[in-house]
PDB file of C-alpha atoms in Angstrom:
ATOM      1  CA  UNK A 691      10.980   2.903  13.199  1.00  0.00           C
ATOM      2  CA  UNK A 692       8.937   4.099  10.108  1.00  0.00           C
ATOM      3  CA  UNK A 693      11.040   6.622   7.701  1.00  0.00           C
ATOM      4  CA  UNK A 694      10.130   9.798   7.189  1.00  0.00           C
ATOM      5  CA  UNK A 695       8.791  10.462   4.003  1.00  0.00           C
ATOM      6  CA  UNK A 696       8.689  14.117   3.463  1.00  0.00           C
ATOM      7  CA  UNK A 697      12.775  14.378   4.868  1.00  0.00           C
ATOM      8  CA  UNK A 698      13.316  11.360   2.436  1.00  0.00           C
ATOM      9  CA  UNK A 699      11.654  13.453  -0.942  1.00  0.00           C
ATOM     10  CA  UNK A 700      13.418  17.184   0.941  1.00  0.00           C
ATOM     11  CA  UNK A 701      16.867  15.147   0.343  1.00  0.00           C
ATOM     12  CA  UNK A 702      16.881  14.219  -3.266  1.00  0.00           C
ATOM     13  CA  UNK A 703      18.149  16.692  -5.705  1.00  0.00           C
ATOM     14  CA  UNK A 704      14.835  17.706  -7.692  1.00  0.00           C
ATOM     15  CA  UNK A 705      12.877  17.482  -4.399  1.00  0.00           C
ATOM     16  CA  UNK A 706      10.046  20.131  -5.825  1.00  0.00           C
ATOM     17  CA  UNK A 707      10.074  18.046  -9.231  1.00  0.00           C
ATOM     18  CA  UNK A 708       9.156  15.020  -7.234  1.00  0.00           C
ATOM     19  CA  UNK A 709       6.902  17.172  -5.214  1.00  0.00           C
ATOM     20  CA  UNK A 710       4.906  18.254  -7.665  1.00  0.00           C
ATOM     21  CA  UNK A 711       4.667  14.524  -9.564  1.00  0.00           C
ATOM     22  CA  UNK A 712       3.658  13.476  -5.825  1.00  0.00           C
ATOM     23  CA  UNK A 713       0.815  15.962  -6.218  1.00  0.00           C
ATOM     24  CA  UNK A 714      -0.691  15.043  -9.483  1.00  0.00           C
ATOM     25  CA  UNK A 715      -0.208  11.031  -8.784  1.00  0.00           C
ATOM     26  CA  UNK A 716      -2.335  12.216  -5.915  1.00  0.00           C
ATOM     27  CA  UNK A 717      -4.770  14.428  -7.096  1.00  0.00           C
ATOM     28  CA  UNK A 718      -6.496  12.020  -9.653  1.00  0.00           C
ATOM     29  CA  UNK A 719      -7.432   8.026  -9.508  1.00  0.00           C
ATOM     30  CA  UNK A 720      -3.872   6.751 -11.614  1.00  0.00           C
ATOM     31  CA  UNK A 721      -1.941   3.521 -12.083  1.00  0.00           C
ATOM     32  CA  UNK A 722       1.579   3.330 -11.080  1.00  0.00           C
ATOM     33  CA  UNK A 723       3.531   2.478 -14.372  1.00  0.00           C
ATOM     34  CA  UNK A 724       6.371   1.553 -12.194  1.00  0.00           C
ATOM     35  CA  UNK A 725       7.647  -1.583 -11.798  1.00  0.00           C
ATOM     36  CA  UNK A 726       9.624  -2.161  -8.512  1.00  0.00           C
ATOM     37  CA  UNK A 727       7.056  -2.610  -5.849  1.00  0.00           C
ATOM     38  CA  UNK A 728      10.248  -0.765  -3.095  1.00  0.00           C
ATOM     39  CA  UNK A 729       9.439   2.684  -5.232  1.00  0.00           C
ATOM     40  CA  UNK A 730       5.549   1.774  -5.522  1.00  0.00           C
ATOM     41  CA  UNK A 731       5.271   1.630  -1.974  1.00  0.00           C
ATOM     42  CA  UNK A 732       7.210   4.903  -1.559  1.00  0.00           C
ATOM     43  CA  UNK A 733       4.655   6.950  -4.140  1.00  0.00           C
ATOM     44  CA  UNK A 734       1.957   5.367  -1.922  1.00  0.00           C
ATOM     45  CA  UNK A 735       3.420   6.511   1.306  1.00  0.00           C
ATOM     46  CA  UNK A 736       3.801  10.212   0.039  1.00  0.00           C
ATOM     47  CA  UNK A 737       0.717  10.003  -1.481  1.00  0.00           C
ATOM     48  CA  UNK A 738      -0.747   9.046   1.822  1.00  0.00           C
ATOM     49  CA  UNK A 739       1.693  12.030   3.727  1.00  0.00           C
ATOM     50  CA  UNK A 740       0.185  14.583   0.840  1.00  0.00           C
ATOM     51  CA  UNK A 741      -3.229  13.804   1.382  1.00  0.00           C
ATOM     52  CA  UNK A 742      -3.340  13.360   5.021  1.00  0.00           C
ATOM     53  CA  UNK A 743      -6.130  10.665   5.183  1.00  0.00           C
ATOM     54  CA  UNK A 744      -6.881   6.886   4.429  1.00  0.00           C
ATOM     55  CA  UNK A 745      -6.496   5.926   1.064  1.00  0.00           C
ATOM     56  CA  UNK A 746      -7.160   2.825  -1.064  1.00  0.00           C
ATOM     57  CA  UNK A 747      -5.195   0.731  -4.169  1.00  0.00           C
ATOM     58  CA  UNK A 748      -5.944  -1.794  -6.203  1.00  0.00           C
ATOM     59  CA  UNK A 749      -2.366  -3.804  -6.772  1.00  0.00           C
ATOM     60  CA  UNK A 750      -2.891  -6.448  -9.231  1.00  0.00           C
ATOM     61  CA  UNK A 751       0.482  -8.022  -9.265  1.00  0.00           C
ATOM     62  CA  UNK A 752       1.989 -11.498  -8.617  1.00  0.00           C
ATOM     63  CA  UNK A 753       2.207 -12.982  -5.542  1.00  0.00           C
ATOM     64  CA  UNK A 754       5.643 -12.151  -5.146  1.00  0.00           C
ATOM     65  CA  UNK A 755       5.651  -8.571  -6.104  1.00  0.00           C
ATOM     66  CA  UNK A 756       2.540  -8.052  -3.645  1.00  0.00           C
ATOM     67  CA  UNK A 757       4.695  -9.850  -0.979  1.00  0.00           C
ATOM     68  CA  UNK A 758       7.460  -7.273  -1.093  1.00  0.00           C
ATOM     69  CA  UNK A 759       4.838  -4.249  -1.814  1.00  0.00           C
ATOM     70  CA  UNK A 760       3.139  -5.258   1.312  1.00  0.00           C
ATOM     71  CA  UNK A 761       6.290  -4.847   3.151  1.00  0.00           C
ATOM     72  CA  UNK A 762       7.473  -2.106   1.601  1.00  0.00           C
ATOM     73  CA  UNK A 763       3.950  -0.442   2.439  1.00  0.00           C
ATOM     74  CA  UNK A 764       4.566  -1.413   6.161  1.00  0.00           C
ATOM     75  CA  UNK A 765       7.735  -0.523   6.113  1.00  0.00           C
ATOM     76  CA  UNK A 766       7.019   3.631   5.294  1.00  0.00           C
ATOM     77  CA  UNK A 767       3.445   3.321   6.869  1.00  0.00           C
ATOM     78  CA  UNK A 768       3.248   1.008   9.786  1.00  0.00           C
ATOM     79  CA  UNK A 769       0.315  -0.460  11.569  1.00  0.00           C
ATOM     80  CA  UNK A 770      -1.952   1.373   9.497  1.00  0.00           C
ATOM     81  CA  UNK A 771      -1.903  -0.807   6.762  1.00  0.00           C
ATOM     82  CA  UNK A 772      -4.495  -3.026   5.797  1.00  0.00           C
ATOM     83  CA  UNK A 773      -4.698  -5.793   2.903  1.00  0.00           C
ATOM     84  CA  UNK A 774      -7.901  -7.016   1.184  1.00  0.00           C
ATOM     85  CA  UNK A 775      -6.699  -9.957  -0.712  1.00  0.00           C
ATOM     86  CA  UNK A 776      -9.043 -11.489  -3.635  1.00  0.00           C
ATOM     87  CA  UNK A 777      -9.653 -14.664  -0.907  1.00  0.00           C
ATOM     88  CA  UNK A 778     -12.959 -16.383  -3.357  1.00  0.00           C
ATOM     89  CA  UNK A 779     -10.489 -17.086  -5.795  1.00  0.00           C
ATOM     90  CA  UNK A 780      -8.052 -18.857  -3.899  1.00  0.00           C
ATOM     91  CA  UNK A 781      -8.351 -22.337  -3.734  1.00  0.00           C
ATOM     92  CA  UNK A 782      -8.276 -24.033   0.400  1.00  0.00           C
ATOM     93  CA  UNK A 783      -6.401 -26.899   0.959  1.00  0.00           C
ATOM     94  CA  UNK A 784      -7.861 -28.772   3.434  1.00  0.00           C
ATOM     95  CA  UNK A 785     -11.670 -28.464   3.409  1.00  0.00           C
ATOM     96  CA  UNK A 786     -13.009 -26.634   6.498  1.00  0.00           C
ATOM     97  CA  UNK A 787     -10.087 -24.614   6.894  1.00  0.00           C
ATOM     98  CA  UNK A 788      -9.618 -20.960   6.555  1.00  0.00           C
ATOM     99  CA  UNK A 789      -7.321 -19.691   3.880  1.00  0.00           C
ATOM    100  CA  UNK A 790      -4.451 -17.201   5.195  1.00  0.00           C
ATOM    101  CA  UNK A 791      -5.698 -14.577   2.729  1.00  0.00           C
ATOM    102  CA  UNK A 792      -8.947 -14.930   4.159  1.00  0.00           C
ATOM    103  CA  UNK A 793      -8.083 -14.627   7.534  1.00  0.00           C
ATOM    104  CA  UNK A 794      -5.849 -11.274   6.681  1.00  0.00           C
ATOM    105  CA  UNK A 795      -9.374  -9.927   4.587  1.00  0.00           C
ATOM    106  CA  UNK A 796     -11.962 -10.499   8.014  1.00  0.00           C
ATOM    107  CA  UNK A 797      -8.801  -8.709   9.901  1.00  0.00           C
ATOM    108  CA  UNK A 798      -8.290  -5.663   7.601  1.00  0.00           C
ATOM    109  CA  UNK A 799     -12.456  -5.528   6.977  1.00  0.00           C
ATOM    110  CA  UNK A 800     -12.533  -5.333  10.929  1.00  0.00           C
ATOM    111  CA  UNK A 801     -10.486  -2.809  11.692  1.00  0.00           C
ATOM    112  CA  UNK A 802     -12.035  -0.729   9.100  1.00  0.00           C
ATOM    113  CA  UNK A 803     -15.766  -1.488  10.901  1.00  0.00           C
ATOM    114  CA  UNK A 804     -14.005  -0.556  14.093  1.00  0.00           C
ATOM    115  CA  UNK A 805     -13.027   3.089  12.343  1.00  0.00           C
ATOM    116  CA  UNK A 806     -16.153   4.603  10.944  1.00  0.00           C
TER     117      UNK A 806
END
């Protein structure tokens, strides 16, 4: 079960301070200058409860920190999250195969085809 976001910002003291930084992160295009991918993910999600319709980042992060962003991002969002890793510049390991990241871009690209 997802958590929900708005009771989550409603219980911290400063709720209408966070509100209103919620708000502005939301209202322009802006670059998280935080570092632990849990509390990324959380700005994201409220972002995406503010706005009330699909939005986009660009997370260009290590490997690791995207791992735990992606789950975090899962985590307050669910299903509806899609990944478009940078596949080309992965290397494959055995020729003819498919890279993972690959395979995640076609799915994510997909289900976006499947939406407009």
């Amino acid at each position: 079960m997802k958590p929900n976001i708005n009771k989550i910002i409603d219980t911290i003291s400063g709720a209408d301070e966070l509100k209103s930084s919620v708000r502005s992160f939301c209202a322009e295009n802006t670059k998280i200058k935080i570092q632990p991918p849990s509390l990324q993910a959380f700005f994201v999600a409220a972002c995406f409860n503010h706005l009330r319709r699909p939005i986009g980042i660009v997370a260009d992060v290590s490997s690791k920190h995207l791992k735990s962003l992606k789950e975090d991002l899962s985590s307050f969002l669910g299903d509806g999250v899609g990944f478009l890793p940078d596949y080309k510049n992965e290397g494959v390991a055995v020729s003819g195969f498919v890279s993972k990241s690959k395979q995640t871009f076609d799915r994510t690209y997909n289900q976006l085809r499947k939406k407009q």
